[in-house]
PDB file of C-alpha atoms in Angstrom:
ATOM      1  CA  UNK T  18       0.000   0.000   0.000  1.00 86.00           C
ATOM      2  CA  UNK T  19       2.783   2.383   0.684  1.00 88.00           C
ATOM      3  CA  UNK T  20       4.406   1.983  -2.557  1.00 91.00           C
ATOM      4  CA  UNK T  21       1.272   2.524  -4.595  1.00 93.00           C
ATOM      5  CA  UNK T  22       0.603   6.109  -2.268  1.00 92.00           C
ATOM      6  CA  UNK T  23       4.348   6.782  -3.356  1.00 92.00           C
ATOM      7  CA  UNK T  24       3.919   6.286  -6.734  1.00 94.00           C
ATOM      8  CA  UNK T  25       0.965   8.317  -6.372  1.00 94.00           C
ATOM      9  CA  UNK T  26       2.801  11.231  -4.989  1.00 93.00           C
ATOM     10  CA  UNK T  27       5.404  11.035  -7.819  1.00 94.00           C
ATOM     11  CA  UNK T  28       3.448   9.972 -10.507  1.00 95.00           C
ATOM     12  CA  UNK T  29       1.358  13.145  -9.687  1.00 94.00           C
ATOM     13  CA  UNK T  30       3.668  15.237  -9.432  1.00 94.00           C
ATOM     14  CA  UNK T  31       5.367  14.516 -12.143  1.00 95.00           C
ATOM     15  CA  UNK T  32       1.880  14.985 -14.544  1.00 95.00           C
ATOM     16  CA  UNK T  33       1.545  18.186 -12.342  1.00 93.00           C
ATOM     17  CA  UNK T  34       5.099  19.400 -13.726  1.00 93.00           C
ATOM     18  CA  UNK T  35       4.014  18.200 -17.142  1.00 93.00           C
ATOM     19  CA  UNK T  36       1.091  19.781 -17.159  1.00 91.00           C
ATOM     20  CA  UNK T  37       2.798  23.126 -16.406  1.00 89.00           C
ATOM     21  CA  UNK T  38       5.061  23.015 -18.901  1.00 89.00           C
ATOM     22  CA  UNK T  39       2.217  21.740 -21.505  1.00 90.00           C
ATOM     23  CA  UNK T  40       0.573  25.347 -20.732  1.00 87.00           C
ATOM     24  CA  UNK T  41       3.731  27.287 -20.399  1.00 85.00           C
ATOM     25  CA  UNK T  42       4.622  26.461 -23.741  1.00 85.00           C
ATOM     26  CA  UNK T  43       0.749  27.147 -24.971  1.00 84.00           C
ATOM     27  CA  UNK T  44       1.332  30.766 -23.788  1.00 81.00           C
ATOM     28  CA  UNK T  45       4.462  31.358 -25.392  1.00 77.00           C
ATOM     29  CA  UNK T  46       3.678  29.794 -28.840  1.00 76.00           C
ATOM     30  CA  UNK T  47       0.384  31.536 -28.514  1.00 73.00           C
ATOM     31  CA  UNK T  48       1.711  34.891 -27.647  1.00 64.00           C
ATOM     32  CA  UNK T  49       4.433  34.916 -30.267  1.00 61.00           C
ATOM     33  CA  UNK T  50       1.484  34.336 -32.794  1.00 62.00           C
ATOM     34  CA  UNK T  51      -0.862  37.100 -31.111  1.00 56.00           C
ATOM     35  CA  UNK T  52       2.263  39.864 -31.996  1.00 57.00           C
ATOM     36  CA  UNK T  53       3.636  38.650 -35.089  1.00 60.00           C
ATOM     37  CA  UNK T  54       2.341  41.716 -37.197  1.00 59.00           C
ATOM     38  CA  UNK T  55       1.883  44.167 -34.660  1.00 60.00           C
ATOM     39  CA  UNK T  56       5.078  45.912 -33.019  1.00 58.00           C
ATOM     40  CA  UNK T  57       3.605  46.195 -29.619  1.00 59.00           C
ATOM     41  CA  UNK T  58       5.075  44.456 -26.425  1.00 57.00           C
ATOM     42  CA  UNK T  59       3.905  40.421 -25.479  1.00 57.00           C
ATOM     43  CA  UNK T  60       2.180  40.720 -23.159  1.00 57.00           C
ATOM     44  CA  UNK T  61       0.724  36.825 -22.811  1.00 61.00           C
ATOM     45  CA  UNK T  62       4.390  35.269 -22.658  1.00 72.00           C
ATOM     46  CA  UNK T  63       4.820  36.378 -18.591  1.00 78.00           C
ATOM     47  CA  UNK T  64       0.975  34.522 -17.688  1.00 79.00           C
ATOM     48  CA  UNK T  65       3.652  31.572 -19.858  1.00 82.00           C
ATOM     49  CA  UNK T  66       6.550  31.636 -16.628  1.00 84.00           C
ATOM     50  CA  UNK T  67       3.441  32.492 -14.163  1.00 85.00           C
ATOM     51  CA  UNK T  68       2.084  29.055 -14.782  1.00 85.00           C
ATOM     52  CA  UNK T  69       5.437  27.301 -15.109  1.00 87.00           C
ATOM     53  CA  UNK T  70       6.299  28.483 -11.563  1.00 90.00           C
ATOM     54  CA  UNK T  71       2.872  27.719 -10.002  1.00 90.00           C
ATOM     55  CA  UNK T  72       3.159  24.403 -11.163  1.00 91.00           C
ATOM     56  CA  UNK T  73       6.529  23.515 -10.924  1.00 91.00           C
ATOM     57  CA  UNK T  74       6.158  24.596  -7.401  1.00 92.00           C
ATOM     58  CA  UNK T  75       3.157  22.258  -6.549  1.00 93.00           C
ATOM     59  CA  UNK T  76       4.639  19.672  -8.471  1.00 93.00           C
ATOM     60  CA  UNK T  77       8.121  19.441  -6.761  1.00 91.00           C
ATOM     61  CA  UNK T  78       6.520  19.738  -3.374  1.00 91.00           C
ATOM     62  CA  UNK T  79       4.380  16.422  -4.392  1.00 92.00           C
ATOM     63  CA  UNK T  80       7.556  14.922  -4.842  1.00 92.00           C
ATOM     64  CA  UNK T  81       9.324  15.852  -2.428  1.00 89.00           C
ATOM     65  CA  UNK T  82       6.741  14.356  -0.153  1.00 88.00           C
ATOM     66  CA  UNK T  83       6.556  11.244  -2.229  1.00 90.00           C
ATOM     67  CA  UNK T  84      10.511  11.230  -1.982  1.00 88.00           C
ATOM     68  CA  UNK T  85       9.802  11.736   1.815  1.00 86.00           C
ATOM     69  CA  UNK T  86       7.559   8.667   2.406  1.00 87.00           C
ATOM     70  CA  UNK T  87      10.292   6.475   0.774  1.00 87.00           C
ATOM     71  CA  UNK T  88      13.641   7.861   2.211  1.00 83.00           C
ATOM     72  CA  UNK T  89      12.177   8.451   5.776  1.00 80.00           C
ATOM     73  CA  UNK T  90      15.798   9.312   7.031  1.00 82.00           C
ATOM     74  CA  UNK T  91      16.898  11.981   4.472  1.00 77.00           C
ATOM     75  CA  UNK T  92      13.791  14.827   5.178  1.00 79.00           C
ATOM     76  CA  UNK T  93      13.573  13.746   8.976  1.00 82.00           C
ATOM     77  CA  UNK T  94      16.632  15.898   9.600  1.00 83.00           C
ATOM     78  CA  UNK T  95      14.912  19.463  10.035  1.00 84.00           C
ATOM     79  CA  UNK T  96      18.305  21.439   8.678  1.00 88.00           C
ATOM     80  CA  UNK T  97      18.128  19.552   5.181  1.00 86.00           C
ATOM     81  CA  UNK T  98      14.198  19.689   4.651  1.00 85.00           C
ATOM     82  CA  UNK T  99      14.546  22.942   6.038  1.00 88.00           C
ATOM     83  CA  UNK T 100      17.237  24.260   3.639  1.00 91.00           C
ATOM     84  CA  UNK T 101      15.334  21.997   0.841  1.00 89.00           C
ATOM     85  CA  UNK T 102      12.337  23.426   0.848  1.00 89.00           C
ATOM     86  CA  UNK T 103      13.521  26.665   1.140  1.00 92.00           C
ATOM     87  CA  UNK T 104      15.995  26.906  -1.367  1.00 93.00           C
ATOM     88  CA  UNK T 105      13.024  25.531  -3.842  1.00 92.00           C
ATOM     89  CA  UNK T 106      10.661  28.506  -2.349  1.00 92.00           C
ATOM     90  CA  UNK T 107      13.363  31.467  -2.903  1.00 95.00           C
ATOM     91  CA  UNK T 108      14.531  30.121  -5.892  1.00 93.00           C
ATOM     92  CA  UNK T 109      10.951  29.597  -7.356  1.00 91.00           C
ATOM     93  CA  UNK T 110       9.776  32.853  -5.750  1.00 92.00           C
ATOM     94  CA  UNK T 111      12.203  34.730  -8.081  1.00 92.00           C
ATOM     95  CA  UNK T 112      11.505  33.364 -10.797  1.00 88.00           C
ATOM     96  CA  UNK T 113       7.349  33.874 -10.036  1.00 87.00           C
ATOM     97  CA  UNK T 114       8.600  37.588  -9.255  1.00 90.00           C
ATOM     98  CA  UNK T 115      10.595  38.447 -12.585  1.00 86.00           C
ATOM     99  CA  UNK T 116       7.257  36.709 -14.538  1.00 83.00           C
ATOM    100  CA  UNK T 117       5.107  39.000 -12.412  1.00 82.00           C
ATOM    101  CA  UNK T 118       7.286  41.940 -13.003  1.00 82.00           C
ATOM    102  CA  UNK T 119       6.935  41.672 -16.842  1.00 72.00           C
ATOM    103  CA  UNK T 120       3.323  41.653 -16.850  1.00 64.00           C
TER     104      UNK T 120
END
């Protein structure tokens, strides 16, 4: 039973991340079509690294908690999930922030 909620988590996660990208790159191919003719700023590529982030982010933390469940020694320390998680926030977080800034 534990190995099938794993896979779960990962598998999920995984088809979260996917899915992200799927969208992200709908955006961008969509927003290099909307301004082809016109010589006005993109303004539809930013929603493109606005989704990427979101779901990256969910998508990582799925897996991490997947990864969690399976390696029961490696996240128990509270300095590495601390660090972990954190390091995936700020690093996330700026990219979410230079997306937002562009819109």
């Amino acid at each position: 039973v534990l190995w099938s909620i794993i896979g779960m988590y990962v598998v999920g996660g995984l088809f979260y991340f996917l899915g992200g990208c799927a969208v992200a790159y709908g955006w961008n191919a969509y927003g290099s079509e909307a301004v082809k003719d016109i010589l006005e700023p993109n303004y539809t590529s930013p929603v493109a690294g606005i989704f990427f982030t979101e779901c990256t982010f969910v998508g990582l933390h799925t897996i991490l908690a997947g990864v969690d469940l399976w390696k029961r020694k490696f996240l128990n320390n509270k300095k590495w999930r601390t660090i972990i998680y954190n390091v995936l926030f700020f690093l996330l977080a700026l990219v979410a922030f230079f997306a937002y800034a562009v819109c």
